[in-house]
PDB file of C-alpha atoms in Angstrom:
ATOM      1  CA  MET A   1      -8.033   9.078  17.849  1.00 92.00           C
ATOM      2  CA  LYS A   2      -6.152   6.326  20.306  1.00 94.00           C
ATOM      3  CA  ILE A   3      -6.287   2.760  20.998  1.00 95.00           C
ATOM      4  CA  SER A   4      -8.426   2.273  24.388  1.00 97.00           C
ATOM      5  CA  LYS A   5      -8.731  -1.364  24.765  1.00 97.00           C
ATOM      6  CA  ILE A   6      -7.985  -5.203  23.264  1.00 97.00           C
ATOM      7  CA  TYR A   7      -9.382  -7.872  24.673  1.00 97.00           C
ATOM      8  CA  SER A   8     -10.926 -11.074  23.899  1.00 96.00           C
ATOM      9  CA  ASN A   9     -13.554 -14.172  24.074  1.00 95.00           C
ATOM     10  CA  HIS A  10     -10.611 -16.406  25.690  1.00 93.00           C
ATOM     11  CA  LYS A  11      -9.696 -16.746  28.289  1.00 90.00           C
ATOM     12  CA  ASP A  12      -6.318 -17.901  28.398  1.00 88.00           C
ATOM     13  CA  PHE A  13      -5.641 -13.913  26.336  1.00 92.00           C
ATOM     14  CA  LYS A  14      -4.863 -10.956  28.684  1.00 91.00           C
ATOM     15  CA  ASN A  15      -6.990  -8.410  27.851  1.00 95.00           C
ATOM     16  CA  ILE A  16      -5.682  -4.884  27.467  1.00 94.00           C
ATOM     17  CA  THR A  17      -6.400  -0.966  28.624  1.00 95.00           C
ATOM     18  CA  PHE A  18      -4.686   1.046  28.158  1.00 95.00           C
ATOM     19  CA  ASN A  19      -3.763   4.665  29.131  1.00 94.00           C
ATOM     20  CA  LEU A  20      -5.397   7.625  27.093  1.00 94.00           C
ATOM     21  CA  LYS A  21      -3.728  10.088  28.840  1.00 92.00           C
ATOM     22  CA  GLY A  22      -0.306   8.742  28.882  1.00 90.00           C
ATOM     23  CA  LEU A  23       2.848   7.346  27.902  1.00 91.00           C
ATOM     24  CA  ASN A  24       1.635   3.138  27.469  1.00 91.00           C
ATOM     25  CA  VAL A  25       4.785   0.941  28.029  1.00 88.00           C
ATOM     26  CA  ILE A  26       5.013  -3.451  28.136  1.00 82.00           C
ATOM     27  CA  TYR A  27       7.470  -3.455  30.997  1.00 79.00           C
ATOM     28  CA  ALA A  28       8.915  -7.015  31.901  1.00 71.00           C
ATOM     29  CA  ASP A  29      10.638  -7.212  35.722  1.00 73.00           C
ATOM     30  CA  VAL A  30      12.600 -10.361  35.213  1.00 70.00           C
ATOM     31  CA  LYS A  31      12.998 -12.911  38.482  1.00 70.00           C
ATOM     32  CA  SER A  32      14.177 -16.004  36.514  1.00 66.00           C
ATOM     33  CA  THR A  33      18.037 -16.979  36.609  1.00 64.00           C
ATOM     34  CA  LEU A  34      20.806 -16.525  33.827  1.00 59.00           C
ATOM     35  CA  SER A  35      20.450 -20.037  33.566  1.00 59.00           C
ATOM     36  CA  GLU A  36      17.021 -20.659  32.900  1.00 59.00           C
ATOM     37  CA  LYS A  37      17.495 -18.021  29.574  1.00 60.00           C
ATOM     38  CA  LYS A  38      14.215 -16.116  30.563  1.00 57.00           C
ATOM     39  CA  ASN A  39      14.833 -12.223  30.299  1.00 57.00           C
ATOM     40  CA  SER A  40      12.955  -9.256  28.904  1.00 57.00           C
ATOM     41  CA  HIS A  41      13.071 -10.848  25.419  1.00 61.00           C
ATOM     42  CA  ALA A  42      10.345 -13.334  23.923  1.00 64.00           C
ATOM     43  CA  LEU A  43       7.803 -11.608  25.793  1.00 68.00           C
ATOM     44  CA  GLY A  44       4.845 -11.067  23.153  1.00 77.00           C
ATOM     45  CA  LYS A  45       6.100  -7.361  22.296  1.00 81.00           C
ATOM     46  CA  THR A  46       5.960  -8.131  18.052  1.00 85.00           C
ATOM     47  CA  LYS A  47       3.317 -10.359  18.743  1.00 89.00           C
ATOM     48  CA  LEU A  48       1.360  -7.485  20.229  1.00 91.00           C
ATOM     49  CA  THR A  49       1.805  -5.057  17.429  1.00 91.00           C
ATOM     50  CA  HIS A  50       1.382  -7.473  14.766  1.00 92.00           C
ATOM     51  CA  LEU A  51      -2.149  -7.853  16.352  1.00 95.00           C
ATOM     52  CA  ILE A  52      -2.897  -4.489  16.597  1.00 95.00           C
ATOM     53  CA  ASP A  53      -2.084  -4.086  12.884  1.00 94.00           C
ATOM     54  CA  PHE A  54      -4.532  -7.029  12.458  1.00 95.00           C
ATOM     55  CA  LEU A  55      -7.211  -5.759  14.557  1.00 97.00           C
ATOM     56  CA  LEU A  56      -7.215  -2.365  12.205  1.00 96.00           C
ATOM     57  CA  LEU A  57      -7.543  -5.048   9.233  1.00 96.00           C
ATOM     58  CA  LYS A  58      -4.081  -5.777   7.725  1.00 94.00           C
ATOM     59  CA  GLU A  59      -4.746  -8.391   5.718  1.00 92.00           C
ATOM     60  CA  VAL A  60      -2.806 -11.641   6.672  1.00 91.00           C
ATOM     61  CA  ASN A  61      -1.680 -15.028   5.046  1.00 89.00           C
ATOM     62  CA  LYS A  62      -0.051 -18.504   6.447  1.00 88.00           C
ATOM     63  CA  THR A  63       2.805 -16.322   8.046  1.00 87.00           C
ATOM     64  CA  SER A  64       1.123 -14.216  10.192  1.00 90.00           C
ATOM     65  CA  PHE A  65       1.558 -15.383  13.376  1.00 89.00           C
ATOM     66  CA  LEU A  66      -2.205 -16.498  13.674  1.00 90.00           C
ATOM     67  CA  ILE A  67      -2.669 -18.067  10.711  1.00 90.00           C
ATOM     68  CA  SER A  68       0.375 -20.133  10.801  1.00 89.00           C
ATOM     69  CA  HIS A  69      -0.409 -20.920  14.053  1.00 88.00           C
ATOM     70  CA  LYS A  70      -4.829 -21.754  13.779  1.00 87.00           C
ATOM     71  CA  SER A  71      -5.247 -24.551  15.245  1.00 88.00           C
ATOM     72  CA  LYS A  72      -4.549 -22.895  18.574  1.00 90.00           C
ATOM     73  CA  PHE A  73      -6.380 -19.513  17.541  1.00 92.00           C
ATOM     74  CA  ILE A  74      -9.376 -20.833  15.598  1.00 91.00           C
ATOM     75  CA  ASN A  75     -11.887 -19.781  18.330  1.00 92.00           C
ATOM     76  CA  HIS A  76     -10.963 -16.562  19.614  1.00 95.00           C
ATOM     77  CA  THR A  77     -12.093 -13.776  18.643  1.00 96.00           C
ATOM     78  CA  PHE A  78     -10.652 -10.208  19.115  1.00 97.00           C
ATOM     79  CA  TYR A  79     -11.395  -6.418  20.221  1.00 98.00           C
ATOM     80  CA  LEU A  80     -10.112  -3.440  19.516  1.00 97.00           C
ATOM     81  CA  GLU A  81     -11.686  -0.385  20.918  1.00 98.00           C
ATOM     82  CA  LEU A  82     -10.461   2.895  19.549  1.00 97.00           C
ATOM     83  CA  TYR A  83     -10.718   6.673  20.834  1.00 97.00           C
ATOM     84  CA  LEU A  84     -12.088   8.301  18.215  1.00 96.00           C
ATOM     85  CA  ASN A  85     -11.103  12.539  17.933  1.00 93.00           C
ATOM     86  CA  SER A  86     -15.456  12.935  17.762  1.00 94.00           C
ATOM     87  CA  SER A  87     -14.588  11.666  21.564  1.00 95.00           C
ATOM     88  CA  GLN A  88     -16.684   8.259  20.250  1.00 97.00           C
ATOM     89  CA  TYR A  89     -15.280   4.591  21.436  1.00 97.00           C
ATOM     90  CA  LEU A  90     -15.041   2.607  17.770  1.00 97.00           C
ATOM     91  CA  THR A  91     -15.055  -1.261  18.399  1.00 98.00           C
ATOM     92  CA  ILE A  92     -14.154  -3.347  16.051  1.00 98.00           C
ATOM     93  CA  LYS A  93     -14.668  -7.750  15.670  1.00 98.00           C
ATOM     94  CA  ARG A  94     -12.069  -9.621  13.439  1.00 97.00           C
ATOM     95  CA  THR A  95     -12.308 -13.284  14.071  1.00 96.00           C
ATOM     96  CA  VAL A  96      -9.018 -16.106  13.118  1.00 94.00           C
ATOM     97  CA  GLN A  97     -11.387 -18.185  11.927  1.00 93.00           C
ATOM     98  CA  ALA A  98     -13.225 -16.040   9.304  1.00 94.00           C
ATOM     99  CA  ASN A  99     -10.494 -12.713   8.975  1.00 95.00           C
ATOM    100  CA  THR A 100     -12.271 -11.902   6.014  1.00 95.00           C
ATOM    101  CA  LYS A 101     -15.619 -10.808   8.060  1.00 97.00           C
ATOM    102  CA  ILE A 102     -14.894  -7.191  10.100  1.00 97.00           C
ATOM    103  CA  SER A 103     -17.882  -5.469  12.132  1.00 98.00           C
ATOM    104  CA  PHE A 104     -18.595  -2.636  13.706  1.00 98.00           C
ATOM    105  CA  LYS A 105     -19.815  -0.640  16.895  1.00 97.00           C
ATOM    106  CA  LEU A 106     -19.770   3.006  17.603  1.00 97.00           C
ATOM    107  CA  GLN A 107     -20.766   4.139  20.977  1.00 96.00           C
ATOM    108  CA  ASP A 108     -20.430   6.860  23.000  1.00 96.00           C
ATOM    109  CA  GLN A 109     -18.846   4.905  26.221  1.00 95.00           C
ATOM    110  CA  THR A 110     -16.164   2.710  26.562  1.00 95.00           C
ATOM    111  CA  THR A 111     -17.417  -0.854  27.198  1.00 93.00           C
ATOM    112  CA  ASN A 112     -17.348  -2.681  30.807  1.00 90.00           C
ATOM    113  CA  ASN A 113     -15.333  -5.137  32.150  1.00 88.00           C
ATOM    114  CA  TYR A 114     -14.606  -5.886  28.417  1.00 94.00           C
ATOM    115  CA  THR A 115     -18.084  -7.183  27.456  1.00 94.00           C
ATOM    116  CA  PRO A 116     -18.517  -7.194  23.584  1.00 95.00           C
ATOM    117  CA  PRO A 117     -21.756  -5.306  22.012  1.00 95.00           C
ATOM    118  CA  THR A 118     -24.007  -7.240  21.508  1.00 91.00           C
ATOM    119  CA  ASN A 119     -25.779  -4.634  18.803  1.00 95.00           C
ATOM    120  CA  TRP A 120     -23.520  -4.298  15.741  1.00 97.00           C
ATOM    121  CA  ASP A 121     -23.752  -1.469  13.264  1.00 97.00           C
ATOM    122  CA  TYR A 122     -21.883  -3.112  10.827  1.00 97.00           C
ATOM    123  CA  LYS A 123     -22.023  -7.010  10.734  1.00 96.00           C
ATOM    124  CA  ASP A 124     -19.893  -9.244   9.353  1.00 96.00           C
ATOM    125  CA  ILE A 125     -18.862  -7.126   6.369  1.00 97.00           C
ATOM    126  CA  PRO A 126     -15.869  -7.854   4.086  1.00 97.00           C
ATOM    127  CA  ILE A 127     -12.677  -6.735   4.568  1.00 95.00           C
ATOM    128  CA  LYS A 128     -12.441  -4.541   1.368  1.00 95.00           C
ATOM    129  CA  THR A 129     -15.100  -2.652   2.548  1.00 97.00           C
ATOM    130  CA  SER A 130     -14.578  -2.386   6.118  1.00 97.00           C
ATOM    131  CA  LYS A 131     -11.282  -0.663   5.595  1.00 95.00           C
ATOM    132  CA  THR A 132     -13.328   1.819   3.884  1.00 94.00           C
ATOM    133  CA  ILE A 133     -15.664   2.218   6.812  1.00 97.00           C
ATOM    134  CA  LEU A 134     -13.034   2.815   9.072  1.00 96.00           C
ATOM    135  CA  SER A 135     -11.461   5.203   7.046  1.00 94.00           C
ATOM    136  CA  LYS A 136     -14.849   7.182   7.440  1.00 94.00           C
ATOM    137  CA  PHE A 137     -14.715   6.745  11.155  1.00 96.00           C
ATOM    138  CA  LEU A 138     -10.984   7.972  11.601  1.00 94.00           C
ATOM    139  CA  SER A 139     -11.852  10.695   9.219  1.00 91.00           C
ATOM    140  CA  PHE A 140      -8.358  11.479   8.980  1.00 90.00           C
ATOM    141  CA  ASP A 141      -7.904  14.687   6.866  1.00 88.00           C
ATOM    142  CA  PHE A 142      -3.863  13.373   6.062  1.00 89.00           C
ATOM    143  CA  PHE A 143      -5.999  10.850   3.496  1.00 88.00           C
ATOM    144  CA  HIS A 144      -8.639  12.929   1.808  1.00 85.00           C
ATOM    145  CA  ASN A 145      -7.492  13.176  -1.581  1.00 84.00           C
ATOM    146  CA  LYS A 146      -4.942  10.979  -1.464  1.00 86.00           C
ATOM    147  CA  GLN A 147      -3.845   7.877  -3.499  1.00 84.00           C
ATOM    148  CA  TYR A 148      -3.686   5.927  -0.658  1.00 85.00           C
ATOM    149  CA  THR A 149      -5.653   5.402   3.215  1.00 89.00           C
ATOM    150  CA  TYR A 150      -4.411   4.899   6.652  1.00 91.00           C
ATOM    151  CA  ARG A 151      -3.402   1.547   5.940  1.00 91.00           C
ATOM    152  CA  LYS A 152      -0.341   3.349   4.296  1.00 88.00           C
ATOM    153  CA  SER A 153       1.272   4.986   7.533  1.00 88.00           C
ATOM    154  CA  ILE A 154       0.342   1.836  10.079  1.00 88.00           C
ATOM    155  CA  ASN A 155       3.549   0.171   9.668  1.00 83.00           C
ATOM    156  CA  TYR A 156       5.030   3.458  10.919  1.00 87.00           C
ATOM    157  CA  SER A 157       3.329   3.765  13.917  1.00 86.00           C
ATOM    158  CA  LEU A 158       3.913  -0.293  14.744  1.00 87.00           C
ATOM    159  CA  ARG A 159       7.031  -0.572  14.016  1.00 84.00           C
ATOM    160  CA  THR A 160       9.986  -3.886  14.521  1.00 80.00           C
ATOM    161  CA  GLN A 161      13.554  -3.915  15.597  1.00 80.00           C
ATOM    162  CA  ASP A 162      14.251  -3.443  12.244  1.00 81.00           C
ATOM    163  CA  ASP A 163      11.843  -0.700  10.725  1.00 83.00           C
ATOM    164  CA  PHE A 164      14.512   1.248  12.973  1.00 82.00           C
ATOM    165  CA  LYS A 165      17.288   1.529  10.808  1.00 83.00           C
ATOM    166  CA  ASP A 166      15.661   3.684   7.978  1.00 83.00           C
ATOM    167  CA  VAL A 167      13.853   6.547  10.321  1.00 82.00           C
ATOM    168  CA  TYR A 168      12.156   7.015   6.782  1.00 84.00           C
ATOM    169  CA  LYS A 169      12.475   3.839   5.091  1.00 85.00           C
ATOM    170  CA  LEU A 170      10.615   0.538   6.144  1.00 83.00           C
ATOM    171  CA  ASN A 171      12.499  -2.675   6.433  1.00 84.00           C
ATOM    172  CA  LYS A 172       9.795  -4.002   4.352  1.00 83.00           C
ATOM    173  CA  PHE A 173      10.090  -1.415   1.303  1.00 84.00           C
ATOM    174  CA  THR A 174      13.943  -2.969   1.258  1.00 82.00           C
ATOM    175  CA  GLY A 175      14.715  -3.838  -2.391  1.00 78.00           C
ATOM    176  CA  GLY A 176      11.690  -2.544  -3.505  1.00 81.00           C
ATOM    177  CA  ARG A 177      10.560   1.149  -6.231  1.00 85.00           C
ATOM    178  CA  ASP A 178      10.451   3.660  -4.361  1.00 87.00           C
ATOM    179  CA  ILE A 179       7.223   5.170  -5.728  1.00 87.00           C
ATOM    180  CA  ASN A 180       5.884   2.627  -2.875  1.00 87.00           C
ATOM    181  CA  TRP A 181       6.848   4.408   0.160  1.00 89.00           C
ATOM    182  CA  LYS A 182       8.368   8.015  -1.006  1.00 90.00           C
ATOM    183  CA  PRO A 183       5.148   9.740  -2.354  1.00 90.00           C
ATOM    184  CA  PHE A 184       3.406   9.198   1.382  1.00 91.00           C
ATOM    185  CA  MET A 185       6.862  10.220   3.175  1.00 90.00           C
ATOM    186  CA  PHE A 186       6.750  13.544   0.693  1.00 89.00           C
ATOM    187  CA  ASP A 187       3.217  14.165   2.193  1.00 91.00           C
ATOM    188  CA  LEU A 188       3.705  13.154   5.319  1.00 89.00           C
ATOM    189  CA  LEU A 189       6.840  16.004   5.549  1.00 89.00           C
ATOM    190  CA  GLY A 190       5.492  18.662   4.173  1.00 89.00           C
ATOM    191  CA  PHE A 191       5.233  18.454  -0.140  1.00 90.00           C
ATOM    192  CA  ASN A 192       3.438  17.482  -2.587  1.00 89.00           C
ATOM    193  CA  GLY A 193       3.200  13.704  -2.784  1.00 89.00           C
ATOM    194  CA  GLU A 194       1.677  13.126  -5.958  1.00 90.00           C
ATOM    195  CA  LEU A 195       4.524  15.230  -7.681  1.00 90.00           C
ATOM    196  CA  LEU A 196       6.918  12.758  -6.982  1.00 88.00           C
ATOM    197  CA  ARG A 197       4.508   9.919  -7.956  1.00 89.00           C
ATOM    198  CA  LEU A 198       3.819  11.279 -11.209  1.00 90.00           C
ATOM    199  CA  LYS A 199       7.431  11.471 -11.878  1.00 90.00           C
ATOM    200  CA  TYR A 200       7.647   7.988 -10.751  1.00 88.00           C
ATOM    201  CA  ASP A 201       5.299   6.650 -13.276  1.00 89.00           C
ATOM    202  CA  ASN A 202       6.716   8.715 -16.241  1.00 89.00           C
ATOM    203  CA  ASP A 203      10.525   7.114 -15.632  1.00 88.00           C
ATOM    204  CA  ALA A 204       7.967   3.678 -15.674  1.00 87.00           C
ATOM    205  CA  LYS A 205       6.724   4.994 -19.165  1.00 90.00           C
ATOM    206  CA  ILE A 206      10.011   5.985 -20.323  1.00 89.00           C
ATOM    207  CA  GLU A 207      11.651   3.117 -19.690  1.00 89.00           C
ATOM    208  CA  GLU A 208       8.777   1.157 -21.223  1.00 88.00           C
ATOM    209  CA  ILE A 209       8.892   3.097 -24.116  1.00 86.00           C
ATOM    210  CA  LYS A 210      13.063   2.462 -24.350  1.00 85.00           C
ATOM    211  CA  ALA A 211      11.771  -1.152 -23.820  1.00 87.00           C
ATOM    212  CA  LEU A 212       9.436  -1.719 -26.809  1.00 84.00           C
ATOM    213  CA  ILE A 213      11.957   0.064 -28.872  1.00 81.00           C
ATOM    214  CA  GLY A 214      14.866  -2.434 -27.999  1.00 81.00           C
ATOM    215  CA  SER A 215      12.386  -5.384 -29.179  1.00 82.00           C
ATOM    216  CA  TYR A 216      11.592  -3.330 -32.247  1.00 76.00           C
ATOM    217  CA  LYS A 217      15.434  -3.313 -32.843  1.00 74.00           C
ATOM    218  CA  MET A 218      15.503  -6.864 -31.888  1.00 76.00           C
ATOM    219  CA  ASP A 219      12.348  -8.287 -34.509  1.00 73.00           C
ATOM    220  CA  TYR A 220      13.937  -6.359 -37.316  1.00 70.00           C
ATOM    221  CA  GLY A 221      17.435  -6.404 -37.082  1.00 65.00           C
ATOM    222  CA  VAL A 222      17.477  -2.422 -37.164  1.00 61.00           C
ATOM    223  CA  ASN A 223      20.176  -0.735 -35.914  1.00 65.00           C
ATOM    224  CA  VAL A 224      20.700   3.605 -35.949  1.00 67.00           C
ATOM    225  CA  GLN A 225      22.895   3.613 -38.674  1.00 69.00           C
ATOM    226  CA  GLU A 226      20.723   1.186 -41.052  1.00 70.00           C
ATOM    227  CA  ARG A 227      18.041   3.362 -39.929  1.00 71.00           C
ATOM    228  CA  ASP A 228      19.760   6.186 -40.837  1.00 77.00           C
ATOM    229  CA  GLU A 229      20.481   4.739 -44.470  1.00 77.00           C
ATOM    230  CA  ILE A 230      17.206   3.312 -45.259  1.00 75.00           C
ATOM    231  CA  ILE A 231      16.158   7.045 -44.412  1.00 78.00           C
ATOM    232  CA  ALA A 232      18.860   8.595 -47.528  1.00 81.00           C
ATOM    233  CA  GLU A 233      17.940   5.798 -49.657  1.00 78.00           C
ATOM    234  CA  LYS A 234      14.118   6.294 -49.171  1.00 77.00           C
ATOM    235  CA  SER A 235      15.072  10.303 -49.768  1.00 82.00           C
ATOM    236  CA  ILE A 236      17.563   9.685 -52.677  1.00 82.00           C
ATOM    237  CA  LEU A 237      13.828   7.515 -53.443  1.00 75.00           C
ATOM    238  CA  GLU A 238      11.335  10.406 -53.430  1.00 76.00           C
ATOM    239  CA  ASN A 239      13.752  12.628 -55.195  1.00 79.00           C
ATOM    240  CA  GLU A 240      14.104  10.899 -58.135  1.00 73.00           C
ATOM    241  CA  TYR A 241       9.954  10.082 -58.624  1.00 64.00           C
ATOM    242  CA  LYS A 242       9.701  13.545 -58.113  1.00 73.00           C
ATOM    243  CA  ASP A 243      11.536  14.405 -60.825  1.00 71.00           C
ATOM    244  CA  VAL A 244      10.288  11.681 -63.131  1.00 63.00           C
ATOM    245  CA  GLU A 245       6.914  13.392 -61.892  1.00 65.00           C
ATOM    246  CA  THR A 246       8.163  16.410 -63.016  1.00 70.00           C
ATOM    247  CA  GLN A 247       9.576  16.077 -66.440  1.00 64.00           C
ATOM    248  CA  ILE A 248       6.088  13.995 -66.980  1.00 56.00           C
ATOM    249  CA  ASP A 249       4.282  17.299 -67.177  1.00 61.00           C
ATOM    250  CA  LYS A 250       6.124  19.212 -68.845  1.00 61.00           C
ATOM    251  CA  PHE A 251       6.165  16.773 -72.112  1.00 52.00           C
ATOM    252  CA  ASN A 252       3.518  18.100 -73.798  1.00 49.00           C
ATOM    253  CA  PHE A 253       1.559  14.981 -75.431  1.00 46.00           C
ATOM    254  CA  TYR A 254      -1.078  17.208 -77.851  1.00 44.00           C
ATOM    255  CA  ASN A 255       2.321  18.766 -79.375  1.00 47.00           C
ATOM    256  CA  GLN A 256       3.668  16.083 -80.422  1.00 47.00           C
ATOM    257  CA  ASP A 257       1.258  14.987 -82.128  1.00 47.00           C
ATOM    258  CA  LYS A 258       0.578  18.052 -84.703  1.00 46.00           C
ATOM    259  CA  LYS A 259       4.469  17.785 -85.181  1.00 47.00           C
TER     260      LYS A 259
END
């Protein structure tokens, strides 16, 4: 799969056609003077990755620039054209205003002059269902029989500057649980990530059991030493009970009555 085009219905958006046979670079030719404080930063490189992520069906909230500046993008409709491994072109339509409704169109040819399709194969589909549809279109073998989808790999492809601090662990996972990223990375490196996931699940269950035992100790005020004393006392009582029971069984009421 390759990104073929990104375009919009809004005239102020600079439509983009990607080179499918080579490398694509965002290049800045800075012509301003140093005193103008303009340079190759703040060109929108990161914003472009966020837009691609949005069009690959990331669920957004107010932290997204499209939502935090919704008044500026309220009338924008964005289109992402993908060149699939099947040699077909898939167009994904997503608006900012109704960003949970997605449309798809599969075509044998690329669109001309950034003109979006008029008839959609899937129209205004809820985002959760749309992710499943897109997964089927992408048809990546790697994600078959996995507990995650293509979305898991998106951030590894669309890295921010902070994501390069650790090759394997993205910045978003800092301070989080290893189970959220290590099993995926294990799979990606050719190992069985499911084994690692099960290991983390078992670790979590062990901690839950330990916490439950701790709560019982707090509730009933029983420590290890007291528990052992209770068990010993219980054993003594059981032995005494057995002795009494044996003596009763040995006592013959019939013979005593004959005397």
